Short mmCIF file of C-alpha atoms in Angstrom, two decimals:
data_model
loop_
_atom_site.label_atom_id
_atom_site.label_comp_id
_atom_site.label_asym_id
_atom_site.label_seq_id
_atom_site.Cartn_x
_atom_site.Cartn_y
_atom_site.Cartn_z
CA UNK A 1 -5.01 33.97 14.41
CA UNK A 2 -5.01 36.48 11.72
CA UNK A 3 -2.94 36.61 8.32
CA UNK A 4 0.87 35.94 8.86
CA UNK A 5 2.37 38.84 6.93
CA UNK A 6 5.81 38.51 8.59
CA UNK A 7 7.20 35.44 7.70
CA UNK A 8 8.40 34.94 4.47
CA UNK A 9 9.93 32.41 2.20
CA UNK A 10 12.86 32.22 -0.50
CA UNK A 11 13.22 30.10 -3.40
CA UNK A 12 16.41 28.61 -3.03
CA UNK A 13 17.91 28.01 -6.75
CA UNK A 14 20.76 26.13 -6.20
CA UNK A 15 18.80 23.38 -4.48
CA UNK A 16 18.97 20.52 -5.78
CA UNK A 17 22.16 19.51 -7.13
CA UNK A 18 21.47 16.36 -9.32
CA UNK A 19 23.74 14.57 -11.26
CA UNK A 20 23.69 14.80 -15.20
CA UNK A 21 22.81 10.95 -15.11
CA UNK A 22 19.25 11.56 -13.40
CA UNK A 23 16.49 12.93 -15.99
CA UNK A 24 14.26 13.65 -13.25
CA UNK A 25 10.58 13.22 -14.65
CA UNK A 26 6.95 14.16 -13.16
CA UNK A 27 8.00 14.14 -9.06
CA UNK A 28 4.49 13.34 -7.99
CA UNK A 29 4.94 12.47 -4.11
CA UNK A 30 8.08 14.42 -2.02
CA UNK A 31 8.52 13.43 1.83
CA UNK A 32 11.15 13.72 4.61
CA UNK A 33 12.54 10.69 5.93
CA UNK A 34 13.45 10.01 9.57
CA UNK A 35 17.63 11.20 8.77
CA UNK A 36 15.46 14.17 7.89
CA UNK A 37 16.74 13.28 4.25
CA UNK A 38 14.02 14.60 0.98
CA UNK A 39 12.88 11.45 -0.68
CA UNK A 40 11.13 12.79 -3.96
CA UNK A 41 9.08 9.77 -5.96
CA UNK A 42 9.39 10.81 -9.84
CA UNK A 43 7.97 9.05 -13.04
CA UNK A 44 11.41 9.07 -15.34
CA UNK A 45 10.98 8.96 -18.69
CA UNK A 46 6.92 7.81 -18.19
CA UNK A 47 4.69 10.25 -19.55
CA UNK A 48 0.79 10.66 -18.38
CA UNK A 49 -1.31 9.41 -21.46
CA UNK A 50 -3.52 11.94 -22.77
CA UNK A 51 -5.36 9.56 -24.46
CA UNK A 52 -5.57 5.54 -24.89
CA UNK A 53 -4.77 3.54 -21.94
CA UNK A 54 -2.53 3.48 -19.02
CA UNK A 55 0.66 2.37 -20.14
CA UNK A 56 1.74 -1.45 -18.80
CA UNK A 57 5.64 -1.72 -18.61
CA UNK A 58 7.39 -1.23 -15.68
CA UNK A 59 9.42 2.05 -15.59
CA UNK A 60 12.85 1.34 -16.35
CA UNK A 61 14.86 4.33 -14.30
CA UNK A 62 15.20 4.60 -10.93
CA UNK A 63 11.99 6.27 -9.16
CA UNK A 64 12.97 6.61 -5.62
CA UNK A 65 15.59 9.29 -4.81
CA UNK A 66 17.31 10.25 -1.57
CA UNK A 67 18.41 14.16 -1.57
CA UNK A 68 20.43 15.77 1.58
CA UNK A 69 18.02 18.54 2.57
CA UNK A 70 21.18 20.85 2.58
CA UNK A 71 23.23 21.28 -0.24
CA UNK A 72 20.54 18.80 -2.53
CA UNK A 73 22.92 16.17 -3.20
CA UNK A 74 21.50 12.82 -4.14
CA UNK A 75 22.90 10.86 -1.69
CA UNK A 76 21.14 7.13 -3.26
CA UNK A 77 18.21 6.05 -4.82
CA UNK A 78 16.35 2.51 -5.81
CA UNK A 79 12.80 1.77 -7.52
CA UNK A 80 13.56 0.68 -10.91
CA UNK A 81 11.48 -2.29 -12.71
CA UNK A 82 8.91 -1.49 -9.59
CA UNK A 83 6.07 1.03 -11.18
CA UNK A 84 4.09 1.56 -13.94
CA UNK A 85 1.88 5.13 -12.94
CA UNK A 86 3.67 5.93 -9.38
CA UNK A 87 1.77 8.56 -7.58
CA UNK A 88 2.01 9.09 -3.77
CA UNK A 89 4.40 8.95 -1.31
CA UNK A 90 4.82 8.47 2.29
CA UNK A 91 7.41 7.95 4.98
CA UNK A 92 6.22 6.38 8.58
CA UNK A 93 7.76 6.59 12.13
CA UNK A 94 9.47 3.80 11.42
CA UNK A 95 11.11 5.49 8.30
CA UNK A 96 9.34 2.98 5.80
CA UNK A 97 8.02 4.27 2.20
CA UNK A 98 4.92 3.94 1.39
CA UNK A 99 3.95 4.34 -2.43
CA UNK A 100 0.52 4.07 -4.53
CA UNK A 101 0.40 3.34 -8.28
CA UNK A 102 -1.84 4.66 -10.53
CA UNK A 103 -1.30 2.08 -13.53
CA UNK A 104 -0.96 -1.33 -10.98
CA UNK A 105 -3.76 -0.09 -8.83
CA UNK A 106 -1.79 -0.70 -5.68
CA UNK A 107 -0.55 0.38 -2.25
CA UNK A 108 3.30 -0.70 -1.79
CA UNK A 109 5.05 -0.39 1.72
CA UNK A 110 8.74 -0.70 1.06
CA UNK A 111 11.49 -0.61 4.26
CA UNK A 112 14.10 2.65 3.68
CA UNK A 113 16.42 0.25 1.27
CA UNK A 114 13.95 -0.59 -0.99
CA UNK A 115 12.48 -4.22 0.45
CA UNK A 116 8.93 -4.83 -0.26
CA UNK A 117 7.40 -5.18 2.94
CA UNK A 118 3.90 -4.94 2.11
CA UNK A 119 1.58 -5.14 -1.04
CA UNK A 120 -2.29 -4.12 -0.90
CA UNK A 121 -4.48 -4.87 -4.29
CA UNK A 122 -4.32 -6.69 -7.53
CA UNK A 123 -1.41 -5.80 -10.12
CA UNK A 124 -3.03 -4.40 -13.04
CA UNK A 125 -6.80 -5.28 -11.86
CA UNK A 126 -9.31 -1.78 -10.69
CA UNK A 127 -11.97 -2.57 -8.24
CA UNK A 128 -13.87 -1.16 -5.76
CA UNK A 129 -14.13 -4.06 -2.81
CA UNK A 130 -11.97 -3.90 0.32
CA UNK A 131 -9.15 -6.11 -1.78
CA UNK A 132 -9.15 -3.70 -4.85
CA UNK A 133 -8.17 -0.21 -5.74
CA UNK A 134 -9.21 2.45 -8.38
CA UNK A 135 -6.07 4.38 -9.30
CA UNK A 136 -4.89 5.26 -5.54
CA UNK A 137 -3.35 8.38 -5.31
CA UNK A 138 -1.99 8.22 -1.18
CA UNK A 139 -1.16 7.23 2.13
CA UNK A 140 -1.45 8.37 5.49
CA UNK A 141 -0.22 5.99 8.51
CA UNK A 142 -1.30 6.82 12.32
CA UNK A 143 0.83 6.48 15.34
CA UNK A 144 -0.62 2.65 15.98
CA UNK A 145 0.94 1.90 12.47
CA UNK A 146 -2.66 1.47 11.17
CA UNK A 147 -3.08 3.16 7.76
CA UNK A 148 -5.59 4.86 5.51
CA UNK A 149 -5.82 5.11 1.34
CA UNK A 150 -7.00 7.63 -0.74
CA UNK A 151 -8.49 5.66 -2.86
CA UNK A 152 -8.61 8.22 -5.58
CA UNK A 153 -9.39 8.39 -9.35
CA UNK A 154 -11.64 5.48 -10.03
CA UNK A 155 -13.80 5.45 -6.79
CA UNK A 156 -13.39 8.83 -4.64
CA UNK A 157 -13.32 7.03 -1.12
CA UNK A 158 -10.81 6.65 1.48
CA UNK A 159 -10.10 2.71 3.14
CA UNK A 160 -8.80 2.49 6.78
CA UNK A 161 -6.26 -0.69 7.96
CA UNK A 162 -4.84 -2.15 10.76
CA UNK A 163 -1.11 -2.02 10.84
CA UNK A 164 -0.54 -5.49 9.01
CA UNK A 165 -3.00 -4.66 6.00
CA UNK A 166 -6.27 -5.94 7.07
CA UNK A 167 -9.35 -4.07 6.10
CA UNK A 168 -11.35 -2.50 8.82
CA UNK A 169 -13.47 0.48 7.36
CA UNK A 170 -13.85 2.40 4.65
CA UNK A 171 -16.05 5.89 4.10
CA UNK A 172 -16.57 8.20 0.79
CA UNK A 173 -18.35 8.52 -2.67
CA UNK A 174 -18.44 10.83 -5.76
CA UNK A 175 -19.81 13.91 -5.53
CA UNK A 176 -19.46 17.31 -3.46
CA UNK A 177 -21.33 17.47 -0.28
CA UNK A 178 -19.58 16.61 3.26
CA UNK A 179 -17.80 13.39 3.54
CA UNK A 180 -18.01 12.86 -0.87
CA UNK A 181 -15.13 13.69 -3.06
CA UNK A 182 -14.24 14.03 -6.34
CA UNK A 183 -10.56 12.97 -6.44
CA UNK A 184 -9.27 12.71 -3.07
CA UNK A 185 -5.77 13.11 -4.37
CA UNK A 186 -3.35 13.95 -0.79
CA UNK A 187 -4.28 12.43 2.53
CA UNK A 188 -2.86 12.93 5.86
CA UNK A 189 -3.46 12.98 9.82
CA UNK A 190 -2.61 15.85 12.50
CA UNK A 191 -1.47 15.01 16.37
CA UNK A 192 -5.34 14.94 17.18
CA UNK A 193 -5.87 11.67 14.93
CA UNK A 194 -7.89 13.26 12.42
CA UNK A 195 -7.63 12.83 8.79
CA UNK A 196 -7.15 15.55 6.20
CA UNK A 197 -7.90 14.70 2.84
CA UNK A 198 -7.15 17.40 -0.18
CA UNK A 199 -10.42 17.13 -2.03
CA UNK A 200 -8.81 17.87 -5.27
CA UNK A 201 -11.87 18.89 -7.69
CA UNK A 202 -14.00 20.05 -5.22
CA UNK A 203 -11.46 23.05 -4.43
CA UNK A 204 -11.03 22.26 -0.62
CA UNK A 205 -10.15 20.29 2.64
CA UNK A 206 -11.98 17.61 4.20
CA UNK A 207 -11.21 16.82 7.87
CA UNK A 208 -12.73 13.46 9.80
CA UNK A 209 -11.70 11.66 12.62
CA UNK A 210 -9.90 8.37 13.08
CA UNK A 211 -13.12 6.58 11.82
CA UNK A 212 -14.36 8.78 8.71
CA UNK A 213 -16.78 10.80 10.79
CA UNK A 214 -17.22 14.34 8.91
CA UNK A 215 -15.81 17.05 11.10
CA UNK A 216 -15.43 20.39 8.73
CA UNK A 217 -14.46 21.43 5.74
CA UNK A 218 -11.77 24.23 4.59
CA UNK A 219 -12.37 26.22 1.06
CA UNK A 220 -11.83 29.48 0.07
CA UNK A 221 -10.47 31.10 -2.90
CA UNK A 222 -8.01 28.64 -4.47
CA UNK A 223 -8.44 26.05 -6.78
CA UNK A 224 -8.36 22.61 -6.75
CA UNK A 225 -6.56 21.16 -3.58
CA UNK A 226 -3.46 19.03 -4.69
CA UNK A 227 -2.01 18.12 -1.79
CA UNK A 228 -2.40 18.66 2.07
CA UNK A 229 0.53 17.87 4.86
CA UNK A 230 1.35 18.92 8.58
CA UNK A 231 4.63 20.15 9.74
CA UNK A 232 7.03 17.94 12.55
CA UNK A 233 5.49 20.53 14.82
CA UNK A 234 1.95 20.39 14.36
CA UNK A 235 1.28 23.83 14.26
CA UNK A 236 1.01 24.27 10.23
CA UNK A 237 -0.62 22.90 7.77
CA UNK A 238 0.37 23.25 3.79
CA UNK A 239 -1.57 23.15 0.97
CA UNK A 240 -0.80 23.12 -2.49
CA UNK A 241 -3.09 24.05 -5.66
CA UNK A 242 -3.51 23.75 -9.09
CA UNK A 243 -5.93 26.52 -11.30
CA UNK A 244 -6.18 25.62 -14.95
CA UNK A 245 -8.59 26.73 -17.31
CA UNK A 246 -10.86 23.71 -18.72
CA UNK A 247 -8.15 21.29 -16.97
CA UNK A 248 -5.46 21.98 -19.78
CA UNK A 249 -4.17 25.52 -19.80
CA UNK A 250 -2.75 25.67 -16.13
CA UNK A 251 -2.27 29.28 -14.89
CA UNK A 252 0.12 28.35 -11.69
CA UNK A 253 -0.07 26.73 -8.10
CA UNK A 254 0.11 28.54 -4.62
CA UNK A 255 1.50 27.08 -1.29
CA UNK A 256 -0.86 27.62 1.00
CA UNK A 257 -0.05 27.92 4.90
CA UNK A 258 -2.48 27.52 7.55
CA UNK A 259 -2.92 27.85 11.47
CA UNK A 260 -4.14 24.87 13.64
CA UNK A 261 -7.74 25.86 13.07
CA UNK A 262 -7.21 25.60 9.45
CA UNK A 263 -7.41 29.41 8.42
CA UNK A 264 -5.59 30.81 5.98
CA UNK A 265 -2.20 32.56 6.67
CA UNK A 266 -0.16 33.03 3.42
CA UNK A 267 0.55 31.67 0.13
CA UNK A 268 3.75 31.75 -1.98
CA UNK A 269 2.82 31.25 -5.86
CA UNK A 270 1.05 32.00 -8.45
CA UNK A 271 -1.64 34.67 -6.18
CA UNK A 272 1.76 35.18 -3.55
CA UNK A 273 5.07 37.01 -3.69
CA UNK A 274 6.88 34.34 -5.79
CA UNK A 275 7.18 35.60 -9.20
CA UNK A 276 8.85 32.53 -10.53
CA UNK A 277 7.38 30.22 -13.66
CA UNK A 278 4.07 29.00 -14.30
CA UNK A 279 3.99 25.35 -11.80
CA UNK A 280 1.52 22.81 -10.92
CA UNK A 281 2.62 21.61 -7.67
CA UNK A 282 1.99 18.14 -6.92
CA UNK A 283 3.01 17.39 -3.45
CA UNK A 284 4.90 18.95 -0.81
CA UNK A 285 6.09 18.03 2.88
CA UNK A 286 7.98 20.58 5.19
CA UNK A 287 11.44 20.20 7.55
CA UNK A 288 11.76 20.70 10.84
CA UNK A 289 13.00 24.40 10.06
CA UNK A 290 10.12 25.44 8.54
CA UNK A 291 11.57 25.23 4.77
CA UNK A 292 9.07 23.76 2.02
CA UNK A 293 10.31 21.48 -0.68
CA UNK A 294 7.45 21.21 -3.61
CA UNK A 295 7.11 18.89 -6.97
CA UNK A 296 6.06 20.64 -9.81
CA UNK A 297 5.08 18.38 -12.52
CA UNK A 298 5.05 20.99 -15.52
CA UNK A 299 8.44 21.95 -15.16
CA UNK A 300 9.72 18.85 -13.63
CA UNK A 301 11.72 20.24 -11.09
CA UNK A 302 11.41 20.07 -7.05
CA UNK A 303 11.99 23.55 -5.11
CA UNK A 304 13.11 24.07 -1.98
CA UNK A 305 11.33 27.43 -0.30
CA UNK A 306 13.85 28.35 2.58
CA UNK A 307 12.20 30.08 5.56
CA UNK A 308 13.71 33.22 6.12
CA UNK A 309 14.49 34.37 10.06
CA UNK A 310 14.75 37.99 9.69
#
């Protein structure tokens, strides 16, 4: 397939419709849940430290919010006295939340009302063995239930489960030929079983299958790969990027949107037809209409980019 120059996307700027109450802060992880609701993970009032250590209280606020995909109404929301650093989300089949945190070092499984279900790593404790994280920045859970972890800042690998938490395998090192990373920051699998992993400082894609065998890469002229997530359908992929000049002085993000076989079809950002602010875009996850809802942790605000018919 070539370039998609037909379809086309709006930024929708009445969407969402918070309450004064919520401050939102840094929405680092956005997913749709099974009542094809936008759950949006957020830090509050905790701010990344730029220097000194990782902060060790528990975010006060409520991190976890439920928005109707519609008219961007917060319909609930829980996760208060839960995180320190939260960082990735993910909803399963089963409509459970999975969420990493960057300050704990863990991997949290929580049921759709907020009931911890499962807990992976020691609280406050980095490692690199099969029972210990290094700042863990996602999630991605196959059709069998069984699970893999980007396993992220501190040690650049990604660890596979069963279903109930047990270790199995685990693939991945620093650096920047096939099958290393630096940062694997977004994670997630396609209808075939194979893994996609946003490479994040290494500007590109990784793709394995169900066992961390290298397949193929995807790079091209972006920047470094913040996130990476399939439509319902299967027959898109989306991207999101981050360009920044010497890490600080960021210059914008672009969606990208690909074709099965992982090319390029258009972008909507900072190099596309949206001429909006200056964003770093975080995460993203896509409806079953084709609309893309984006975190952008600069301006701390989530868009909704409506697909347009006509």
């Amino acid at each position: 397939m070539g370039s998609d120059r037909i379809t086309r996307y709006r930024l929708d700027t009445n969407w969402p419709s918070l309450p004064s109450s919520v401050k939102l802060g840094n929405p680092t992880g956005i997913a749709l849940d099974t009542n094809k609701n936008v759950v949006v993970l957020h830090r509050a009032d905790r701010k990344w430290p730029l220097f000194g250590p990782m902060p060790q209280d528990l975010i006060k606020q409520k991190t976890v919010l439920f928005i109707n995909k519609d008219n961007g109404k917060l319909l609930h929301s829980w996760g208060d006295q839960l995180f320190i650093m939260p960082h990735g989300l993910t909803v399963d089949r089963e409509n459970n939340l999975w969420i990493t945190d960057l300050g704990l070092h863990q991997v949290f499984k929580f049921s759709h009302e907020g009931r911890l279900l499962l807990q992976l790593g020691e609280a406050g404790v980095a490692g690199n063995d099969s029972a210990h994280f290094n700042m863990p920045t996602g999630v991605a859970v196959a059709d069998d239930g069984s699970f893999y972890v980007s396993d992220g800042y501190g040690n650049s690998r990604i660890l596979r489960f069963t279903a109930d938490g047990k270790y199995l395998s685990q693939w991945g090192t620093k650096g920047n030929q096939p099958g290393e990373f630096n940062i694997p920051h977004g994670i997630t699998i396609n209808n075939k079983g194979w893994v996609y992993v946003a490479d994040r400082e290494n500007n590109r894609i990784q793709v394995f299958n169900a066992v961390g065998t290298f397949i193929k890469q995807l790079s091209g002229n972006w920047g470094a790969v913040n996130s990476v997530d399939w439509d319902p359908t299967g027959l898109q992929m989306f991207a999101s990027d981050d360009v920044a000049f010497l890490k600080m002085k960021h210059r914008g993000s672009d969606i990208l949107v690909f074709d099965t076989d992982g090319k390029l079809q258009t972008r909507i950002g900072r190099s596309g037809f949206y001429k909006g602010p200056v964003t770093w875009y975080h995460d993203l996850a896509t409806d079953s209409e084709g609309n893309i809802y984006v975190g952008d942790i600069l301006g701390n605000t989530i868009q909704k980019f409506k697909k347009l018919t006509k």
